[in-house]
Short mmCIF file of C-alpha atoms and ligand atoms in Angstrom, two decimals:
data_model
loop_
_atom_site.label_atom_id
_atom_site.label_comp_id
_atom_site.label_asym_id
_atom_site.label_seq_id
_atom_site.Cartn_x
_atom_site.Cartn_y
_atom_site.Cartn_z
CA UNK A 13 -25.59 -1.37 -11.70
CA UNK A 14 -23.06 0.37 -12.64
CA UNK A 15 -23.82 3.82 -13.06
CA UNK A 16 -25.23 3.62 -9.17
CA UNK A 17 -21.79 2.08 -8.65
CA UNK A 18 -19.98 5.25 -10.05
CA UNK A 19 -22.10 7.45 -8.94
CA UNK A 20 -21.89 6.93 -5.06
CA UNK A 21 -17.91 6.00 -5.87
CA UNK A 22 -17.67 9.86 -7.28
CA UNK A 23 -19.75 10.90 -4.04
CA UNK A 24 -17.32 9.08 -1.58
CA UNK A 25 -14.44 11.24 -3.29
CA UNK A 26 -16.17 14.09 -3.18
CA UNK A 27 -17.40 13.76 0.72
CA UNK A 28 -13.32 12.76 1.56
CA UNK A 29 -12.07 15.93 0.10
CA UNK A 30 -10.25 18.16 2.07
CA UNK A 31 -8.39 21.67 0.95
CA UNK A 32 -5.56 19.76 -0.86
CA UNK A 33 -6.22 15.97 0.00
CA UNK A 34 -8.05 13.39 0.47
CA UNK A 35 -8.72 11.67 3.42
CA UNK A 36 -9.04 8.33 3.48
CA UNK A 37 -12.00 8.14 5.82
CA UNK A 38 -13.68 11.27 7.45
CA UNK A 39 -13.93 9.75 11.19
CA UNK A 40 -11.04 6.72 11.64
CA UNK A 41 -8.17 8.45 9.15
CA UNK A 42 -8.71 12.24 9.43
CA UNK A 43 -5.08 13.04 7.67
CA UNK A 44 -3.64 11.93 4.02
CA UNK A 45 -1.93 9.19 3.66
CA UNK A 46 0.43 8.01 1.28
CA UNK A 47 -0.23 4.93 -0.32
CA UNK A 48 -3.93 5.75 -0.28
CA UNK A 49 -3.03 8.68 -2.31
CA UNK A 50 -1.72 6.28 -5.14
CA UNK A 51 -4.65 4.32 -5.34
CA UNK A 52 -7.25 7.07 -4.97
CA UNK A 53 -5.34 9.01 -7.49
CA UNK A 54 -5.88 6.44 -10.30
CA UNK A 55 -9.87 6.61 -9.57
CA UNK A 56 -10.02 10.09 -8.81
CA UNK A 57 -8.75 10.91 -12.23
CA UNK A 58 -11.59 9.85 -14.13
CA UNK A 59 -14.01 12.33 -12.32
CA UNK A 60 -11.30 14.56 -11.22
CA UNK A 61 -7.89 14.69 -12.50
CA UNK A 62 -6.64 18.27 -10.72
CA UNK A 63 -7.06 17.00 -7.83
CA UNK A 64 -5.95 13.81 -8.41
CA UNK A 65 -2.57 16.05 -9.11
CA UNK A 66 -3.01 18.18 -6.45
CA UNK A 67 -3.06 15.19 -3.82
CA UNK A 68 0.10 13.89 -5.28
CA UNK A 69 1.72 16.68 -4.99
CA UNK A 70 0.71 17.66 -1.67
CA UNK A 71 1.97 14.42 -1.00
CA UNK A 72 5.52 14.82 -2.40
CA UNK A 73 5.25 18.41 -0.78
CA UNK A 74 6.28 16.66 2.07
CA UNK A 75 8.73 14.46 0.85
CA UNK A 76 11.94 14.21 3.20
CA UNK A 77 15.65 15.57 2.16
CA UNK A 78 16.72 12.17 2.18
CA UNK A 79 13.92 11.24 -0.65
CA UNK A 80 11.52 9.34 1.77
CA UNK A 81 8.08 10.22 1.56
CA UNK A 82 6.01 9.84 5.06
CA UNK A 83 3.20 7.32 5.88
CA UNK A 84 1.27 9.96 7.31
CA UNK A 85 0.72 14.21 6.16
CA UNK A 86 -0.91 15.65 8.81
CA UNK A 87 -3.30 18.17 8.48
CA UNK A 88 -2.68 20.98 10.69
CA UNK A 89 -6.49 21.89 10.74
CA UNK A 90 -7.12 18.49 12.53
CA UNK A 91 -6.95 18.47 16.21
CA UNK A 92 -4.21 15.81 17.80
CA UNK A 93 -6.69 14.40 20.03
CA UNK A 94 -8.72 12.94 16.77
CA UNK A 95 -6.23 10.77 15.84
CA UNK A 96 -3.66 8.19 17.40
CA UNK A 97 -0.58 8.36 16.94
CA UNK A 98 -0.69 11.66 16.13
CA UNK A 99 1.83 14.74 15.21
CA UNK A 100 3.24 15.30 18.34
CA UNK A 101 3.82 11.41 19.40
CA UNK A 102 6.08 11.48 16.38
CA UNK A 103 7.64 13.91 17.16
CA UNK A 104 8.76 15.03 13.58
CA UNK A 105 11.61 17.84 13.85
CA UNK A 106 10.95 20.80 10.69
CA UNK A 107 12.15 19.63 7.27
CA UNK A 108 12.80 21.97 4.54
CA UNK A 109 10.01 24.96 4.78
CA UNK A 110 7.87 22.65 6.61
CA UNK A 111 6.85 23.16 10.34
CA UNK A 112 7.72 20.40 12.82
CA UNK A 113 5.44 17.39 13.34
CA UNK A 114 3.96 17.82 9.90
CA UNK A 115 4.27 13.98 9.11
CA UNK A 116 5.40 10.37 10.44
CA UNK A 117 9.06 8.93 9.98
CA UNK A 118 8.17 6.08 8.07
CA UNK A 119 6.83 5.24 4.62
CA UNK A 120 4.47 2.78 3.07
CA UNK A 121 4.93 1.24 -0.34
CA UNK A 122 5.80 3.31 -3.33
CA UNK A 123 3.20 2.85 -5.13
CA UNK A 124 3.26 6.75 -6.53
CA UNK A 125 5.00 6.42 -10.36
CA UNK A 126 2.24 3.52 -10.99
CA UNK A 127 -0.12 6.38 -10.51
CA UNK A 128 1.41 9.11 -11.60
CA UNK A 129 1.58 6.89 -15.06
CA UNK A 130 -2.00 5.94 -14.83
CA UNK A 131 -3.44 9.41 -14.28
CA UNK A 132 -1.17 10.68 -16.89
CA UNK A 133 -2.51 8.09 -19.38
CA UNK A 134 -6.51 8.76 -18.75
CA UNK A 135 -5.53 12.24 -19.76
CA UNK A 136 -6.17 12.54 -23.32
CA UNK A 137 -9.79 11.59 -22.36
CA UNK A 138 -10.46 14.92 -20.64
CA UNK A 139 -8.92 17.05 -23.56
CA UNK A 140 -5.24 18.60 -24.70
CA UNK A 141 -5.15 21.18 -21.86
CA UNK A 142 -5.93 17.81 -19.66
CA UNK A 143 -3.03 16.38 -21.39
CA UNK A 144 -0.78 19.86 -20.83
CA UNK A 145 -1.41 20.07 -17.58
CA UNK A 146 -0.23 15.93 -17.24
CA UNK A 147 2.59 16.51 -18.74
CA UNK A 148 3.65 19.13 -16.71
CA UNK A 149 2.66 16.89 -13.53
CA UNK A 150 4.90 14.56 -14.39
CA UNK A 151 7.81 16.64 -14.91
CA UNK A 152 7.32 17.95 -11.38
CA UNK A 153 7.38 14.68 -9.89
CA UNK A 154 9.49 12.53 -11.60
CA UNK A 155 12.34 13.88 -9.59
CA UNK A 156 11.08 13.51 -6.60
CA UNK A 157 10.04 9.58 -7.56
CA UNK A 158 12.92 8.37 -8.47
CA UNK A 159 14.65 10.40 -5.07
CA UNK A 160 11.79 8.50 -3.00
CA UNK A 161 12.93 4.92 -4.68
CA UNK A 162 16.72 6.03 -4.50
CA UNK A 163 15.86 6.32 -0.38
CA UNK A 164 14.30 2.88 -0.25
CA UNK A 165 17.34 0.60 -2.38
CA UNK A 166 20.09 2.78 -0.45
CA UNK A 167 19.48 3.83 3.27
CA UNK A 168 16.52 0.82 3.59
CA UNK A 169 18.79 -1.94 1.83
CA UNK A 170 19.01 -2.94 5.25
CA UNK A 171 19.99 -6.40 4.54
CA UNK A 172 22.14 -5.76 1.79
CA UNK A 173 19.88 -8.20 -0.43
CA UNK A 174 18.77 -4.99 -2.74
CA UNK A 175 15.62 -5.39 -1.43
CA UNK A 176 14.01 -2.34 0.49
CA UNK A 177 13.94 -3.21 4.57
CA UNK A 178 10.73 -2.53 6.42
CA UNK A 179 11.16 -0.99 10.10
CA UNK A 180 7.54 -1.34 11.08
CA UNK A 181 4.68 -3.08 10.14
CA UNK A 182 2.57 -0.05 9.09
CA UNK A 183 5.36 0.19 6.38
CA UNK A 184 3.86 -2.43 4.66
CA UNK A 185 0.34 -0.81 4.30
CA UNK A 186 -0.88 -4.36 5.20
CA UNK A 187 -0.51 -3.00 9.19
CA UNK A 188 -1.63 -6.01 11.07
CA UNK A 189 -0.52 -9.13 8.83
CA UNK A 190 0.28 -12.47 10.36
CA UNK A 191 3.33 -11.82 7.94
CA UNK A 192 5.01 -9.95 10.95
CA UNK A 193 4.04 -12.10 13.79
CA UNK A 194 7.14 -14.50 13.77
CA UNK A 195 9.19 -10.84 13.22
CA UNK A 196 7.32 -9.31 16.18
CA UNK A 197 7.61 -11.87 18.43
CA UNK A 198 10.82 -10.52 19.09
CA UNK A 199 9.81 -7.20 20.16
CA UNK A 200 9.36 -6.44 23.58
CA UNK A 201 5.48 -5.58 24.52
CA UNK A 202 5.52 -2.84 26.87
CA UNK A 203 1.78 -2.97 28.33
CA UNK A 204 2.34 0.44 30.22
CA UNK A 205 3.14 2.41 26.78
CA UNK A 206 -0.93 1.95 26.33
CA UNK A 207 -1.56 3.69 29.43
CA UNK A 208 0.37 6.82 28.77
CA UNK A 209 -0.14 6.79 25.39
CA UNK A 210 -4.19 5.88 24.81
CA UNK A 211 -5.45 4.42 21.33
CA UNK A 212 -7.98 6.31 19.82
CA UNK A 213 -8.71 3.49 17.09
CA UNK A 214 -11.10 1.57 19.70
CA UNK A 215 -13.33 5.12 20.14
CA UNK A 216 -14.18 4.84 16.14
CA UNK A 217 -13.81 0.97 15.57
CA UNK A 218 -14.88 -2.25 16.98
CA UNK A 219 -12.04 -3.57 18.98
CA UNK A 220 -12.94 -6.93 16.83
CA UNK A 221 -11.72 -5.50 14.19
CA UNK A 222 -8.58 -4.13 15.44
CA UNK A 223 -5.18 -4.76 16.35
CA UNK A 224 -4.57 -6.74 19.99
CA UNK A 225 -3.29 -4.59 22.77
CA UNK A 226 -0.15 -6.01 22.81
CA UNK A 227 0.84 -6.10 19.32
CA UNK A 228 -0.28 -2.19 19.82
CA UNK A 229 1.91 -2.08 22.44
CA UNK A 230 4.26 -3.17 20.41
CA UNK A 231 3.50 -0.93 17.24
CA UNK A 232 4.10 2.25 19.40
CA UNK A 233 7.40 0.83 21.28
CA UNK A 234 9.04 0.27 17.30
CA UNK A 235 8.07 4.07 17.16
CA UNK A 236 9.63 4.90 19.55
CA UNK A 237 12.74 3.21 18.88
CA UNK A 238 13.12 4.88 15.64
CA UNK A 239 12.01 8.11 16.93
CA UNK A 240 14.76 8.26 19.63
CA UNK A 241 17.53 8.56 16.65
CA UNK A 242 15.47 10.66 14.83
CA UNK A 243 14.30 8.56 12.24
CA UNK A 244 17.91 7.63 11.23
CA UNK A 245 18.92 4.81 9.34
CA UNK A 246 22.51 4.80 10.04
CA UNK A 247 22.99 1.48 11.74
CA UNK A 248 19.45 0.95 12.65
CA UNK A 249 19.68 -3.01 12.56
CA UNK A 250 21.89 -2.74 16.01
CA UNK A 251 19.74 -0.89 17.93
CA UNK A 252 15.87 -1.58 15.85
CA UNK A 253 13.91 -4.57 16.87
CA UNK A 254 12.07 -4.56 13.55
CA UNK A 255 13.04 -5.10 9.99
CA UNK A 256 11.88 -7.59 7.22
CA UNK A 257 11.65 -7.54 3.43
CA UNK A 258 8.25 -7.77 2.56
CA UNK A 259 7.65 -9.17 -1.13
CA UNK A 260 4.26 -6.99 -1.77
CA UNK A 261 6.22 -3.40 -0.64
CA UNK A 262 9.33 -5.10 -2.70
CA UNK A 263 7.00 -5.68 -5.78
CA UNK A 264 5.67 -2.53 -5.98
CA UNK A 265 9.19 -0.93 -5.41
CA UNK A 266 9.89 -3.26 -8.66
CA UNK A 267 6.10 -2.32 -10.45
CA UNK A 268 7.09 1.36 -9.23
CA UNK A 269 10.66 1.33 -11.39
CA UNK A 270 8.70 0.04 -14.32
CA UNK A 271 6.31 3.18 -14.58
CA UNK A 272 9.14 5.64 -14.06
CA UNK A 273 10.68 3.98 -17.31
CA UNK A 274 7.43 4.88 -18.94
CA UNK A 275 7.23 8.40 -17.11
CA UNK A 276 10.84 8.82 -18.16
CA UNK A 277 10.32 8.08 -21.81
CA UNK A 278 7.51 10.21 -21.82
CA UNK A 279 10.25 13.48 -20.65
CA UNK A 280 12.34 12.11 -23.28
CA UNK A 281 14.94 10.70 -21.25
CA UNK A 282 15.65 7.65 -22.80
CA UNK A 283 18.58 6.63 -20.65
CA UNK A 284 16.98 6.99 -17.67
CA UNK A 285 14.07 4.83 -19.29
CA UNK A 286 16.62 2.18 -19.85
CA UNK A 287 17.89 2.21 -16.00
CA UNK A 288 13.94 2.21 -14.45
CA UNK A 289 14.05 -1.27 -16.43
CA UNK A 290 17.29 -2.83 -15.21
CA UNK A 291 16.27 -1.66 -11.83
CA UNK A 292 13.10 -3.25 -11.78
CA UNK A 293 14.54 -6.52 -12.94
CA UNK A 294 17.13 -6.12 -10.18
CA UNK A 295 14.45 -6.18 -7.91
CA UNK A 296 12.74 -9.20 -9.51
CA UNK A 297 15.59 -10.98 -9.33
CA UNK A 298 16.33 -10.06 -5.43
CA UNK A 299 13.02 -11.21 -4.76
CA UNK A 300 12.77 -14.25 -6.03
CA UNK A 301 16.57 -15.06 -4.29
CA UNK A 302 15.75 -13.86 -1.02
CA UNK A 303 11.83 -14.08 -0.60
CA UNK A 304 10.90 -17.51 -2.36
CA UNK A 305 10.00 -20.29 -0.77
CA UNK A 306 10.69 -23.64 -2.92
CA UNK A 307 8.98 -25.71 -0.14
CA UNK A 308 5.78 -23.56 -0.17
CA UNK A 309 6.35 -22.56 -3.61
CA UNK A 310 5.45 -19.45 -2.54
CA UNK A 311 6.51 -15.41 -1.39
CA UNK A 312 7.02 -14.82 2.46
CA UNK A 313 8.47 -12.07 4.33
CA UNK A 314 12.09 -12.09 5.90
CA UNK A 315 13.33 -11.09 8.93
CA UNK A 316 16.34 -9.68 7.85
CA UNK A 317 18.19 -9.58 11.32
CA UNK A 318 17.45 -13.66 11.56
CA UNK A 319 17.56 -14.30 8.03
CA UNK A 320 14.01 -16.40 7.95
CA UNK A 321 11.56 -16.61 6.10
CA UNK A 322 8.12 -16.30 7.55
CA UNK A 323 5.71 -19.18 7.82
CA UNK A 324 2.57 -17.43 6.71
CA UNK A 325 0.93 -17.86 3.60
CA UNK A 326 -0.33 -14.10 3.14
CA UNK A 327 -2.12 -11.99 0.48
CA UNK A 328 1.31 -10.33 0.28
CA UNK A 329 2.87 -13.51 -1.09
CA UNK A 330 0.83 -13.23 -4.63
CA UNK A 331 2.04 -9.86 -5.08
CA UNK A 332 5.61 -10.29 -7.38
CA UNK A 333 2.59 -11.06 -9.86
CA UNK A 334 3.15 -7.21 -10.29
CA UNK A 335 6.36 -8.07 -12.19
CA UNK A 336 6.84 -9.25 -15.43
CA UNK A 337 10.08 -10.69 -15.59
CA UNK A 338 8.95 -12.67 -12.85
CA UNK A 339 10.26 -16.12 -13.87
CA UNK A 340 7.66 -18.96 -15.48
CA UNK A 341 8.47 -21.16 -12.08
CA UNK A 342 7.15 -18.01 -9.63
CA UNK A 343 3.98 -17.19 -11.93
CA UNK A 344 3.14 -21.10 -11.57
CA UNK A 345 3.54 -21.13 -7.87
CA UNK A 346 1.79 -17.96 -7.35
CA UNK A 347 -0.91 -18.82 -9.63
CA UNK A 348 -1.82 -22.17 -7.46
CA UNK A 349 -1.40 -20.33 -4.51
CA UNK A 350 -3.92 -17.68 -5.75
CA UNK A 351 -6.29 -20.67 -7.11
CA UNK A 352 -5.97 -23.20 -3.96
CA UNK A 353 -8.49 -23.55 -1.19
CA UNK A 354 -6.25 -21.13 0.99
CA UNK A 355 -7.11 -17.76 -1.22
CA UNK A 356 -9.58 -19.61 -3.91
CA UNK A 357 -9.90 -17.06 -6.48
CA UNK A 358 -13.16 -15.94 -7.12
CA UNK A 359 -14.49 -18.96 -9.54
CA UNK A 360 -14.69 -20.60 -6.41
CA UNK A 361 -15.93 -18.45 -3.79
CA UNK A 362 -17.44 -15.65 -5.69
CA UNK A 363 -15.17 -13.22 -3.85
CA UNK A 364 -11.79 -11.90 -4.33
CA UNK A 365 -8.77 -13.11 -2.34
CA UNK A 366 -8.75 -12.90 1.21
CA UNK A 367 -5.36 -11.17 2.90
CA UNK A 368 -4.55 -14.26 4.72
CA UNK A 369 -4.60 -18.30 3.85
CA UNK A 370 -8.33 -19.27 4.78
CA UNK A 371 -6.69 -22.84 6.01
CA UNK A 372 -4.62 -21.42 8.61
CA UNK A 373 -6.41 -21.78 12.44
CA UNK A 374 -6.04 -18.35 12.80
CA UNK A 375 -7.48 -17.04 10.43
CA UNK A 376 -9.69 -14.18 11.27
CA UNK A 377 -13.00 -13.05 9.47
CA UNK A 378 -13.21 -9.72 11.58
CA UNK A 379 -9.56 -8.60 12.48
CA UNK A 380 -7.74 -6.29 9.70
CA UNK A 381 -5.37 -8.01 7.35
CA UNK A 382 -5.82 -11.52 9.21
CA UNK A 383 -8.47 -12.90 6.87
CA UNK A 384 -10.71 -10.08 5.48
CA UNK A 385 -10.83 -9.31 1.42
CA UNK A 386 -9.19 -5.68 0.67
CA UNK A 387 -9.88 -4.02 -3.06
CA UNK A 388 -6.56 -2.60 -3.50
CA UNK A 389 -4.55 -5.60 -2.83
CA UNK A 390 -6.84 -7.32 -4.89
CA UNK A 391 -6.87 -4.35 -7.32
CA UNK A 392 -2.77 -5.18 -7.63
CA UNK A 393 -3.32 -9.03 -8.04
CA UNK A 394 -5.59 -8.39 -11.00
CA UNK A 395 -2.90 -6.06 -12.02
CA UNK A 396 -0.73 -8.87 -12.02
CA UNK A 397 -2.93 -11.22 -13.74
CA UNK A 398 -3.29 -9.20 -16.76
CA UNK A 399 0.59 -8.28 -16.96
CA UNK A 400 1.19 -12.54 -17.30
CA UNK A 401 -1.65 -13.05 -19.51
CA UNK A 402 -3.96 -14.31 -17.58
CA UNK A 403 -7.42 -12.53 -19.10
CA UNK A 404 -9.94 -14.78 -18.05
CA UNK A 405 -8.99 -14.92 -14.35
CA UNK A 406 -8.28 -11.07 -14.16
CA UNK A 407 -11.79 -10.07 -15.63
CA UNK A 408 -13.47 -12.86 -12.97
CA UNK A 409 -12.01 -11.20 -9.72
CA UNK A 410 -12.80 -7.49 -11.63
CA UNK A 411 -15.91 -8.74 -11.44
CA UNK A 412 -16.05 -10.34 -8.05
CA UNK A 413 -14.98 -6.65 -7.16
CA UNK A 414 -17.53 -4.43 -8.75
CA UNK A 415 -20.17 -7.08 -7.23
CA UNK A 416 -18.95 -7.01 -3.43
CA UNK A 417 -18.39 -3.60 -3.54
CA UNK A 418 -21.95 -2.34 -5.17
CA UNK A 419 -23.79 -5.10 -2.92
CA UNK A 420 -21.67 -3.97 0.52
CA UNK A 421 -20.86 -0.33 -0.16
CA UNK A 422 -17.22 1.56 -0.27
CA UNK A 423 -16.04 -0.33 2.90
CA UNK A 424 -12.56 -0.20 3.94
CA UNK A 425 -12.93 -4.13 3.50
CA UNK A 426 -14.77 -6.76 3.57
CA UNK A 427 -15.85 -10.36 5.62
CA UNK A 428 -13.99 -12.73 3.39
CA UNK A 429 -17.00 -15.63 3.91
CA UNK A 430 -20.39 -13.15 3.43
CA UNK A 431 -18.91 -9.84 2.08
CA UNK A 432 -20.38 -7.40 4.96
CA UNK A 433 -18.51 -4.55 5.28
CA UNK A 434 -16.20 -4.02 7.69
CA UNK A 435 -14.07 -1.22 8.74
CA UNK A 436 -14.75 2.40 7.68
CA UNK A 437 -17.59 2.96 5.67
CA UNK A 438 -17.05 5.56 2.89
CA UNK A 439 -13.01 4.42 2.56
CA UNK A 440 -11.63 6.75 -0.53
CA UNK A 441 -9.66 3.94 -1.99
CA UNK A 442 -12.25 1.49 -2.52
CA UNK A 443 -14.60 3.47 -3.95
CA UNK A 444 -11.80 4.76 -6.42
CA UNK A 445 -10.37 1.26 -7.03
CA UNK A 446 -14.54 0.86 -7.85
CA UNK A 447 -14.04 3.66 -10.23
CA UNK A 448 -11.18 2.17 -12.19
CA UNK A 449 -12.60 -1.23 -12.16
CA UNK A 450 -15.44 0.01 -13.96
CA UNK A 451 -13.93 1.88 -16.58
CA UNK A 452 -10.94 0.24 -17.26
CA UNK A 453 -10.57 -3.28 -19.05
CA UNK A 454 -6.87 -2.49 -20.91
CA UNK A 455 -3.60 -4.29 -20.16
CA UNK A 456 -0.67 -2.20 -18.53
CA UNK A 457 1.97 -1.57 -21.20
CA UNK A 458 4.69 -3.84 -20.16
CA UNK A 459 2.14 -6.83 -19.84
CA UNK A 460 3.93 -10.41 -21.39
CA UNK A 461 1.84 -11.68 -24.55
CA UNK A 462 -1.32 -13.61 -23.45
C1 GLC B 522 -4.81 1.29 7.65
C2 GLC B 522 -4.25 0.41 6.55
C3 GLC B 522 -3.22 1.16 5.72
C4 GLC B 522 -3.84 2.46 5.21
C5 GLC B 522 -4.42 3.29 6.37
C6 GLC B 522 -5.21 4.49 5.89
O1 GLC B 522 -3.83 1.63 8.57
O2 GLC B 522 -3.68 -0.74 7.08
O3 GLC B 522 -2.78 0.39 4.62
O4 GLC B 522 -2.89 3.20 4.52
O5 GLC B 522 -5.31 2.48 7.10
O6 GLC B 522 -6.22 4.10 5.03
#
């Protein structure tokens, strides 16, 4: 099974390629994007590590002045009528040498030291011009990390909480979450945005499977907003409709401090190591003030211009896992939460953990991030699981992985009752995720004694 596995994993790279890239998904996401690039990285360095450089770096080619680095790089070879919202409805003004409406104003989580560091350690297995040519990688970007996580705790500390403030829910990666539905309620829905400005998402997906017209409608009024102020976060909470600290982007902000420590050792800047580690427990600390619920004993999102937390019970909940200074209390909560009927790790479903509570009405088997089972947030929990010792219950949902994944192919996910797959078929994170999954069994570094 699993040299099939890698093999059509190592074709789905291959296919997604593009010039300096990769592309998430030939038809639905013709253009890089950035988290994706973090998790296809730490795949696509087993078969590939150039260009598992080369797409970070394209990446942080288009990195901001002010250190953020955009959801979306768009490829000037693709035409703005294949995808929606494209270059010119964000209207992106030039940046440094770049040419105007070369990327989105907004980020997604900063997931890129984590694999920067993991792509730097699989290295030594290609060779010492392998490891050269890491080394150098990493002196390239480390800069330009720790300016992208400088952005986030500074202008984004929107609530003041040092937490990083979200100002959409594409920021997240986890687009569509129930998470924001208390948050978006809030925002006005503008029905007549959708007529002058037409989604192309239903052309290449089933509508099923998609976001609602209105919460579209609402997704390209919060662009708007920010767009008018060009992407400014000068006192954005008194004239932005949208922002809430979301504990899985706040985690990996945390996770992502951790790895520049190691990065930072690694250049032989030991001070700097020692401030990636206070900074990450910072961030542990924030979260469990601000984002812990002692009622549901569990992580929610707030809405940081009410103050609330939201109700949902999401995937994004399980993530502080990531951290581990994470106090004993948190891992326990988490760890039911992970284990109980409403995600039921996979000893009890075969599968791994839906993105949404499987108890709650809605609960969706079709509609993105409302119920289906995605590999990379699952990829993170396992993460988690290993860094708090947790062996048994990390190699059962590695497993549960590899098996949905070779049965269903490289979907972008999955139906979280039968495993079909759902969503773009040959997705480039999945079937690196697959790729990691099958060759790696260690324990990250800073992992707590099992
Ligand atoms: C969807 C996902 C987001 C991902 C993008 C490209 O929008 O919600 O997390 O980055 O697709 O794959």
């Amino acid at each position: 099974m699993s040299a099939e596995l890698w093999n059509s994993a190592a074709r789905v790279l291959e296919i997604n390629w593009q010039d300096d890239h990769m592309v998430p998904s030939r038809r639905l996401y013709p253009h890089q994007w950035s988290w994706d690039a973090a998790f296809i990285a730490v795949g696509l360095a087993y078969v590939n590590p150039t260009r598992a450089w080369r797409d970070l770096r394209s990446l942080f080619e288009a990195q901001w002045p002010d250190g953020r680095v955009p959801h979306i790089v768009f490829d000037p070879a693709t035409a703005e009528a294949d995808y929606f919202p494209g270059p010119s409805f964000w209207g992106v003004p030039a940046y440094a040498n770049r040419p105007p409406n070369g990327s989105t104003g907004i980020v997604q989580p900063p997931l890129h030291a984590v694999a920067a560091w993991e792509v730097y350690r699989r290295a030594s297995a290609h060779g010492a011009a392998c490891v050269q040519q890491a080394y150098g990688e990493l002196e390239w970007l480390y800069p330009r990390l720790v300016a992208q996580q400088e952005y986030l705790t500074t202008r984004r500390d929107l609530g003041g909480a040092g937490l990083a403030g979200i100002v959409h829910p594409w920021e997240s990666g986890l687009d569509n979450s129930p998470s924001w539905d208390a948050a978006m309620a809030n925002v006005p829905a503008d029905m007549t945005l959708l007529s002058t400005f037409r989604r192309r998402d239903l052309d290449v997906a089933d509508a099923s499977h998609r976001p609602t017209d209105r919460d579209y409608a609402r997704y390209v009024g919060l662009v708007l907003s920010y767009r008018a102020e060009e992407y400014s976060d000068t006192d954005l909470l008194s004239r932005h409709m949208f922002a809430v600290e979301c504990p899985s982007f706040n985690s990996i902000l945390g996770a992502a401090e951790l790895a520049l420590a190691q990065i930072a050792a690694v250049l032989g800047l030991a001070a700097e190591s020692d401030k990636h580690r206070d900074r990450a427990q910072r961030i542990t600390g924030a979260i469990v003030k601000h984002l812990w619920n002692p009622e549901t004993r569990t992580f929610h999102a707030r809405d940081v211009r009410t103050g609330t937390l939201s109700p949902a019970h999401c995937v994004s909940g399980l993530m502080p896992l990531m951290l581990p200074d994470l106090p004993a209390e948190q891992v326990e909560g988490i760890l039911a939460e992970a284990r109980s009927e409403r995600f039921g790790l996979p000893d009890e479903t075969g599968l791994p953990v839906p993105s949404y509570d499987r108890t709650a009405p809605d609960f969706d088997t079709q509609r993105y991030w409302r119920g289906p089972v995605w590999i990379n947030v699952n990829w993170l929990l396992r993460r988690g699981l290993l860094i708090h010792g947790r062996r048994d219950e990390a190699e059962d949902l590695r497993a549960a992985m590899v098996r949905l994944v070779h049965r269903n192919g490289h979907f972008e996910y999955f139906h979280p009752k039968n495993g079909e797959g759902l969503g773009a078929p040959t997705f480039s994170w999945t079937a690196a995720l697959a790729l990691d999954l099958l060759a790696d069994r260690s324990v990250p570094a800073y992992a707590k004694a099992g």
